[in-house]
XYZ file of N, CA and C in Angstrom:
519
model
N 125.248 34.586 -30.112
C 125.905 33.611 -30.974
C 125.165 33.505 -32.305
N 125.895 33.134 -33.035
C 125.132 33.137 -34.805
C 123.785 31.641 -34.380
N 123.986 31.023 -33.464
C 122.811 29.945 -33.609
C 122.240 30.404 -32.722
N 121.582 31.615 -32.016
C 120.397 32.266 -31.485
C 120.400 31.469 -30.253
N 121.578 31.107 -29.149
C 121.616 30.281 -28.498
C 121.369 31.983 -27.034
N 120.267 31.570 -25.886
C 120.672 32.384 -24.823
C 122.146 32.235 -24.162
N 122.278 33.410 -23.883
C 123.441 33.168 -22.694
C 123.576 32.560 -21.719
N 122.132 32.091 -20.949
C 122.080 31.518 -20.031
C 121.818 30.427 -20.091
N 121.442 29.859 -21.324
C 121.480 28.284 -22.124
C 122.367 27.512 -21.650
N 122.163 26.394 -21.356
C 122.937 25.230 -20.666
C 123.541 24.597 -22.312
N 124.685 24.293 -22.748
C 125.175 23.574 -24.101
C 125.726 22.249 -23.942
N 125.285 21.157 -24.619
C 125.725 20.178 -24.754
C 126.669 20.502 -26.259
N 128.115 19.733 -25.854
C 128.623 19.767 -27.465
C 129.072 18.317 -27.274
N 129.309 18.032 -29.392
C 129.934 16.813 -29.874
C 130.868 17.083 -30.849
N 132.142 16.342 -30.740
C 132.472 16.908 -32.077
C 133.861 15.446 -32.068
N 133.218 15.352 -33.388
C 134.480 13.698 -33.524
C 133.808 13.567 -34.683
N 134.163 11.687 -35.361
C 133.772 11.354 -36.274
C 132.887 11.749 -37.059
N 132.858 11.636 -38.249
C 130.841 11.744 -38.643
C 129.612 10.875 -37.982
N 130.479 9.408 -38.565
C 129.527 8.582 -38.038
C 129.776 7.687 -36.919
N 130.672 8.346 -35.446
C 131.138 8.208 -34.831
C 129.902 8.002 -33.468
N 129.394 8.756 -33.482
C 128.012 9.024 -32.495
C 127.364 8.334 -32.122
N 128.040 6.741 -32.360
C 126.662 5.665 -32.715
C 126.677 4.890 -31.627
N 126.540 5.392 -30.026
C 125.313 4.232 -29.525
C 124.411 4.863 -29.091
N 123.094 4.310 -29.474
C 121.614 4.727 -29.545
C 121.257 5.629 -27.957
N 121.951 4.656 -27.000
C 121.483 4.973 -25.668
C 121.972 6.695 -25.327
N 123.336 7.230 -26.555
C 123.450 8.817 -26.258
C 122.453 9.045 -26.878
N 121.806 8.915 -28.224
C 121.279 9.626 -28.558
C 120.139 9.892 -28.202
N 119.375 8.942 -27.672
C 118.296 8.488 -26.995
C 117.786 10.017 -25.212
N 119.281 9.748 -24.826
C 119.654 10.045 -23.856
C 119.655 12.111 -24.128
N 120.263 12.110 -25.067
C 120.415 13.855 -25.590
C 118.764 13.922 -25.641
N 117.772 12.710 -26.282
C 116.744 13.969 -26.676
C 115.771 13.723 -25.022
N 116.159 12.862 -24.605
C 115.808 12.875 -23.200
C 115.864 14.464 -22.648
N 117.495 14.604 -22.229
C 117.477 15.780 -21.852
C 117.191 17.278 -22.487
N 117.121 17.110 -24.040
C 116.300 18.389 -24.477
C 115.252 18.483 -24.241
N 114.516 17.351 -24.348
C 112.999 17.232 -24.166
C 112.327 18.044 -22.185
N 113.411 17.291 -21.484
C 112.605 17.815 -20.022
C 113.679 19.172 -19.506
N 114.291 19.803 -20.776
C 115.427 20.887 -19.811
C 115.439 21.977 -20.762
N 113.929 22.728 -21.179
C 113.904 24.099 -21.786
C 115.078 24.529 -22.286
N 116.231 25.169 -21.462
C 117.390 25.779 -21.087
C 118.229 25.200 -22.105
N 118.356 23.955 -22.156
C 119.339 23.026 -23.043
C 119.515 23.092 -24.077
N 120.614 23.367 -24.996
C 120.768 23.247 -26.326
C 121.880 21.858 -26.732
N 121.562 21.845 -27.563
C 123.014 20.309 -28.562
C 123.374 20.964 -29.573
N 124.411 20.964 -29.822
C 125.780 21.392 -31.400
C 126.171 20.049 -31.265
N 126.183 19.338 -32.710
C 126.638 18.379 -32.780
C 127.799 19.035 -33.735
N 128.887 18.912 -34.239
C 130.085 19.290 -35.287
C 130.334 17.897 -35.486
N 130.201 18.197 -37.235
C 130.732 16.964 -38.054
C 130.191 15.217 -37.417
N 128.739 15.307 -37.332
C 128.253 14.315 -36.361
C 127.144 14.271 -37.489
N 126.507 12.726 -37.969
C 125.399 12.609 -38.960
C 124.373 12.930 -38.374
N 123.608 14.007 -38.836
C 121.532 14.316 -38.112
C 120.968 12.619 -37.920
N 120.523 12.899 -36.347
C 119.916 11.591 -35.984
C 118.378 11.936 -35.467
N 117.995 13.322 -35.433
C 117.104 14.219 -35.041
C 117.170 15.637 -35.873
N 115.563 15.638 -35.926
C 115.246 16.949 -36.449
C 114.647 17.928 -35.140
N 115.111 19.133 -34.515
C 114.675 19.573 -32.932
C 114.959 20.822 -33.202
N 114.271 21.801 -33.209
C 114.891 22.947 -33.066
C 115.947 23.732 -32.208
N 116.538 22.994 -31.076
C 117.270 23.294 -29.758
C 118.468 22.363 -30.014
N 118.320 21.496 -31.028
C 119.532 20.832 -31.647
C 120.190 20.924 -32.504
N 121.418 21.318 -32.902
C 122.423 21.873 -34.278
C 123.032 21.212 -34.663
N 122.983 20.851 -36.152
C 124.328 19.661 -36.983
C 125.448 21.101 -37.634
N 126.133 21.302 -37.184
C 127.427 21.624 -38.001
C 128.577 21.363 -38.560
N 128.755 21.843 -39.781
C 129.783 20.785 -40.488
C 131.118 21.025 -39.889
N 131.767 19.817 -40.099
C 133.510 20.249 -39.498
C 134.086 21.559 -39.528
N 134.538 21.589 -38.203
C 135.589 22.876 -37.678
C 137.189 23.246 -38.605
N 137.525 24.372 -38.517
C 138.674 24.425 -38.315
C 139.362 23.978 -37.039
N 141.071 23.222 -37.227
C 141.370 22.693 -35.893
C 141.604 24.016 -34.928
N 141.746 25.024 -35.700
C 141.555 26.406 -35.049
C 140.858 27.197 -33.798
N 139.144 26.011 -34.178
C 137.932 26.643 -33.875
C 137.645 25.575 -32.756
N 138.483 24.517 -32.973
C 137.829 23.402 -31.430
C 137.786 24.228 -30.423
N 139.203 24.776 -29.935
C 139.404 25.067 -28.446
C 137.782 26.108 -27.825
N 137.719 27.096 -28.985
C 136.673 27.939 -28.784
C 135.440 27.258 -28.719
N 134.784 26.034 -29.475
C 133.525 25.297 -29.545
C 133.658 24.456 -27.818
N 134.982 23.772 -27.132
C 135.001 23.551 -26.137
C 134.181 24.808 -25.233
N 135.249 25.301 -25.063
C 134.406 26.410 -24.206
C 133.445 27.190 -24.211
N 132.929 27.129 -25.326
C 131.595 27.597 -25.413
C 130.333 26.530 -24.814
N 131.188 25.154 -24.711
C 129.975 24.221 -23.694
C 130.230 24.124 -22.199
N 128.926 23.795 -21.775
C 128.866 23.428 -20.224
C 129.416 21.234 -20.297
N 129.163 20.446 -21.085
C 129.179 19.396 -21.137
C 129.129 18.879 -22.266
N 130.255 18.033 -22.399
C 130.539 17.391 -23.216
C 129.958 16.000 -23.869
N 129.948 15.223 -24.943
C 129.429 14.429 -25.205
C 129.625 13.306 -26.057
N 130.553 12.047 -25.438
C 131.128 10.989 -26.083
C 129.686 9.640 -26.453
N 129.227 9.438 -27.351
C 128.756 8.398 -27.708
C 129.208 7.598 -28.803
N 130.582 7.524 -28.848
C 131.017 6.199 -29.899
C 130.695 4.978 -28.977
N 130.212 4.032 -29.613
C 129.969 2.673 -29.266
C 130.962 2.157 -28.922
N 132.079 2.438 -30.204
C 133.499 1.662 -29.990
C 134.506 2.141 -29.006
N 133.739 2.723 -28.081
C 134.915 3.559 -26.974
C 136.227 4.423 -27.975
N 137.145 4.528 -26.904
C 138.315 5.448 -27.359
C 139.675 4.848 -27.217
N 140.384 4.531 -28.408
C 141.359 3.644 -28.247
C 142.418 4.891 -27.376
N 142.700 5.850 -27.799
C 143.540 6.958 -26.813
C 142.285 8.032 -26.315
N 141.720 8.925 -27.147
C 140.919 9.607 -26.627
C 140.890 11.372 -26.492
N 141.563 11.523 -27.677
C 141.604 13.011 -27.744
C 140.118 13.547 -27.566
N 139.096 13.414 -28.009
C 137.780 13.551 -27.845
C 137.439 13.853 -26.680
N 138.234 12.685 -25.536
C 137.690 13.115 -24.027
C 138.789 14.019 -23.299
N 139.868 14.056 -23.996
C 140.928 14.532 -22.952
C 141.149 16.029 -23.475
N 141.381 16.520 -24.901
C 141.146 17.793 -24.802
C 139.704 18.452 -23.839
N 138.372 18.634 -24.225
C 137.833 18.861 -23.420
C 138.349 19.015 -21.801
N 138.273 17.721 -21.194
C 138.809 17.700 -19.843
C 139.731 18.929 -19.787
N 141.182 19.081 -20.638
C 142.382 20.119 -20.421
C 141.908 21.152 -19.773
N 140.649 21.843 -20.903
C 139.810 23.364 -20.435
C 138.877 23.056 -19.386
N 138.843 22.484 -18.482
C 138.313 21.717 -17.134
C 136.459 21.906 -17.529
N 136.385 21.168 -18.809
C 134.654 20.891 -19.071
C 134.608 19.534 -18.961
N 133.669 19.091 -18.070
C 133.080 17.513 -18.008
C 133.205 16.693 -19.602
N 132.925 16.039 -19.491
C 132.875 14.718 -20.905
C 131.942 13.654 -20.233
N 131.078 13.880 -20.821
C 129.994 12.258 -20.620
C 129.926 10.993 -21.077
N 130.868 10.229 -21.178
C 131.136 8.978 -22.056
C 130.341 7.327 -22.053
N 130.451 6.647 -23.083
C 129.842 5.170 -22.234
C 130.725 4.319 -21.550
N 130.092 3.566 -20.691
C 130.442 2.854 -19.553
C 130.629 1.556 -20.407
N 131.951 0.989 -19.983
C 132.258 -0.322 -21.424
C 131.173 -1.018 -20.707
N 129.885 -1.292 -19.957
C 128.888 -2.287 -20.168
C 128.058 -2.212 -21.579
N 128.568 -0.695 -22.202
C 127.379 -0.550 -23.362
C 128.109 -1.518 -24.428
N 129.454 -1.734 -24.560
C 129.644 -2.401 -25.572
C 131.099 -3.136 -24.981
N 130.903 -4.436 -24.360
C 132.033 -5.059 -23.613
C 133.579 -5.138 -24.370
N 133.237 -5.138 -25.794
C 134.582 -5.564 -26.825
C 135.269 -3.592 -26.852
N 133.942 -2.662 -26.698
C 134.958 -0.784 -26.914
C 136.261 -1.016 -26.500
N 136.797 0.199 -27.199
C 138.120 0.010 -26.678
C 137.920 0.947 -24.890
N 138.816 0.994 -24.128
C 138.032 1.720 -23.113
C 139.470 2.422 -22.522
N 139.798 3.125 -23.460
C 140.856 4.272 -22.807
C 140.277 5.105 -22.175
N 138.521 5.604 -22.277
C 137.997 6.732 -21.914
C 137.613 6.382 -20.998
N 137.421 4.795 -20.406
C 137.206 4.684 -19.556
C 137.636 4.380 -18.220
N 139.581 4.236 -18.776
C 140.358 4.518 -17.588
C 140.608 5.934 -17.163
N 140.680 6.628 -18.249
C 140.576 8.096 -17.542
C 139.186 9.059 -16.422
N 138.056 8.220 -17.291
C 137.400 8.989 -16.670
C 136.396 8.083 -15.136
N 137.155 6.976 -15.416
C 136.879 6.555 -14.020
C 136.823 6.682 -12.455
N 135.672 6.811 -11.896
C 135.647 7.247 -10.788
C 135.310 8.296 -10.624
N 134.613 9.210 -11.639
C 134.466 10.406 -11.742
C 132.723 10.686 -12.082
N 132.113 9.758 -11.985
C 130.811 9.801 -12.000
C 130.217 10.086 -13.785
N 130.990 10.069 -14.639
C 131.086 10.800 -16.170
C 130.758 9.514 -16.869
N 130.267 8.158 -16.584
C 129.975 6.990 -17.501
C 129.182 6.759 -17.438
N 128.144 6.630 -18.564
C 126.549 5.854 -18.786
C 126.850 5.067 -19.127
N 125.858 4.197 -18.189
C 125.478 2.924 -18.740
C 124.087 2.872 -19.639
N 123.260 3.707 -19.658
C 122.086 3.494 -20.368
C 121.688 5.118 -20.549
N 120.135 5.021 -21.378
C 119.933 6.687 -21.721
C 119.482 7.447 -20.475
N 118.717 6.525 -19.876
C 118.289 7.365 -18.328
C 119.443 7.621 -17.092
N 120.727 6.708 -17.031
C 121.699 6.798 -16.290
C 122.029 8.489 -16.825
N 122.447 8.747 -18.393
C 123.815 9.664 -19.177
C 122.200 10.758 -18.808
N 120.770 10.807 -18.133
C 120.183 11.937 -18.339
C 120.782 12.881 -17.019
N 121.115 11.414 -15.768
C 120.911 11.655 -14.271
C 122.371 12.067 -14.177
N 123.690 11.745 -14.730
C 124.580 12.539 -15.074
C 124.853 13.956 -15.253
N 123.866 14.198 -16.452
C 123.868 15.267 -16.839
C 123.381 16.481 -16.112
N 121.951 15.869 -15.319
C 121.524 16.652 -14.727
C 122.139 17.018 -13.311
N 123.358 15.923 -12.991
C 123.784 16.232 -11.320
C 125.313 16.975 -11.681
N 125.526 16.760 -13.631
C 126.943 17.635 -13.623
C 126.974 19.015 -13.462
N 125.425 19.313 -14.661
C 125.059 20.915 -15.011
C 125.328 21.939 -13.429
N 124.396 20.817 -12.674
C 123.798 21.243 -11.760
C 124.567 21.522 -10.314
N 125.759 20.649 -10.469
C 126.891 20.730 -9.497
C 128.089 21.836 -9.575
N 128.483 22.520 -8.909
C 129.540 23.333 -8.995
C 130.874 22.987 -8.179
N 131.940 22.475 -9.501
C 132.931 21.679 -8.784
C 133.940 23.092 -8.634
N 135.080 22.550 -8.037
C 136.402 23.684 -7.869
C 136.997 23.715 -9.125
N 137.511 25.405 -9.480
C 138.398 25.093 -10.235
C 139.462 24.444 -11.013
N 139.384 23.436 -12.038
C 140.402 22.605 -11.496
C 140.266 21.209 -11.682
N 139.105 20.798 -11.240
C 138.945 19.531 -11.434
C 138.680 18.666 -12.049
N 137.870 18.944 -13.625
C 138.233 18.173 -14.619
C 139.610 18.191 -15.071
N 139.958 19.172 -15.782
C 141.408 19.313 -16.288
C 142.327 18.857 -14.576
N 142.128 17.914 -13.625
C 142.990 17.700 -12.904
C 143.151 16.221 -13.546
N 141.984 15.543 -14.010
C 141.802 14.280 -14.459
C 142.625 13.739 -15.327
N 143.161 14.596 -16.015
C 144.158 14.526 -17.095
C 145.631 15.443 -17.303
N 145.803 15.182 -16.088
C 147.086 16.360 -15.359
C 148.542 15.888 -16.571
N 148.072 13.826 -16.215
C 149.699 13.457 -17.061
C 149.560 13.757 -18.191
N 148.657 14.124 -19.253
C 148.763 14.836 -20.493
C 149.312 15.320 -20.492
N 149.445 16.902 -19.893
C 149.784 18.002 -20.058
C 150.764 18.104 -20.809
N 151.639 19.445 -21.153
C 152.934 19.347 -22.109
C 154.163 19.403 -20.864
N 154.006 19.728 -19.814
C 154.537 19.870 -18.383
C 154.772 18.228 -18.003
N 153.577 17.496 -17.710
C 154.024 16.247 -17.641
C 154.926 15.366 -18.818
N 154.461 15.566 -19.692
C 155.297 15.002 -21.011
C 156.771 15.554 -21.148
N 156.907 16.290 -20.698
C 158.554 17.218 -20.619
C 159.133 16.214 -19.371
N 158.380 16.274 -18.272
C 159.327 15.263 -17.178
C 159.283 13.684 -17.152
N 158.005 13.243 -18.247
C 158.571 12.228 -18.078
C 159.428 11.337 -19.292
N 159.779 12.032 -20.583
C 160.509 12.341 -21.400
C 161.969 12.476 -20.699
N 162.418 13.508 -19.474
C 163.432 13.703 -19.460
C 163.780 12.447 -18.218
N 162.581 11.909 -17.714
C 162.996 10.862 -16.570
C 163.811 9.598 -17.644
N 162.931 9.554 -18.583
C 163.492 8.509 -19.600
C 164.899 8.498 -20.206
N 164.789 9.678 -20.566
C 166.324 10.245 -21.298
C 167.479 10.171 -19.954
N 167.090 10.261 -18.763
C 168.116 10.073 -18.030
C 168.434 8.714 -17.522
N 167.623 7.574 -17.672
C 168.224 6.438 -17.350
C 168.252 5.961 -19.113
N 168.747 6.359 -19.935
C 169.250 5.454 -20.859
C 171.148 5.956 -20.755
């Protein structure tokens, strides 16, 4: 890769707002896990430098072209807006290409909006603090789920679900 990343490198990615990134406990929490996980790298896209690390990358905004490819080029994803996700494209693309999303748990900020947190409920994917989003990280990397099962989380997205329930609608009017 042009950022000298191994192949066998574990990747955290971000990619949303600029100054979207903002509760302390992710960031806190990312240099947690660079700090005790060699292996680990961070790409932040279009995210303000909150750290100077050599195993950590600020890159400027994507083409909408280039998301799908920056998805899959990570093992885990990485939501730290404070203000939660009023819908949540941030967490739900990801999910589609069945990659985890690590988000906060509305205890971090009771007023967030918490769409991300009806979706990703029950799924073990919410910090509450920087040492919770490390023990996450380390039981997501580290777990090997079935094919399938993030992108199952967000099945009614799909363009498949939106076609039937579009046409359920159109048939009782």
């Amino acid at each position: 890769s042009r950022l000298s990343i191994p192949a066998s490198a574990k990747v955290i990615g971000r990619i949303g707002g600029f100054r979207e990134f903002s509760d302390p406990a992710a960031k806190k929490g990312i240099l947690r896990i660079i700090d005790s996980n060699p292996s680990t790298f961070a790409i932040f896209v279009n995210t303000e430098e909150f750290v100077d690390h050599p195993r950590i990358f600020f890159l400027p905004e994507f083409a909408r072209t280039e998301v799908r490819e920056f998805y899959e080029a990570c093992d885990v994803l990485i939501n730290g807006r404070r203000m939660g996700e009023s819908f949540g494209y941030s967490i739900v693309e990801p999910l589609m290409l069945d990659k985890p999303v690590i988000a906060p748990h509305w205890i971090r900020n009771p007023i967030m909006d918490k769409n991300h947190v009806d979706i990703l409920r029950g799924h073990d994917l919410l910090y509450t603090s920087s040492q919770h989003l490390v023990s996450i990280y380390e039981r997501t990397v580290g777990k090997s789920t079935r094919k399938g099962y993030y992108s199952e989380i967000v099945e009614r997205f799909s363009p498949e679900s939106a076609v039937l329930k579009l046409k359920s609608i159109l048939t009782r009017i």
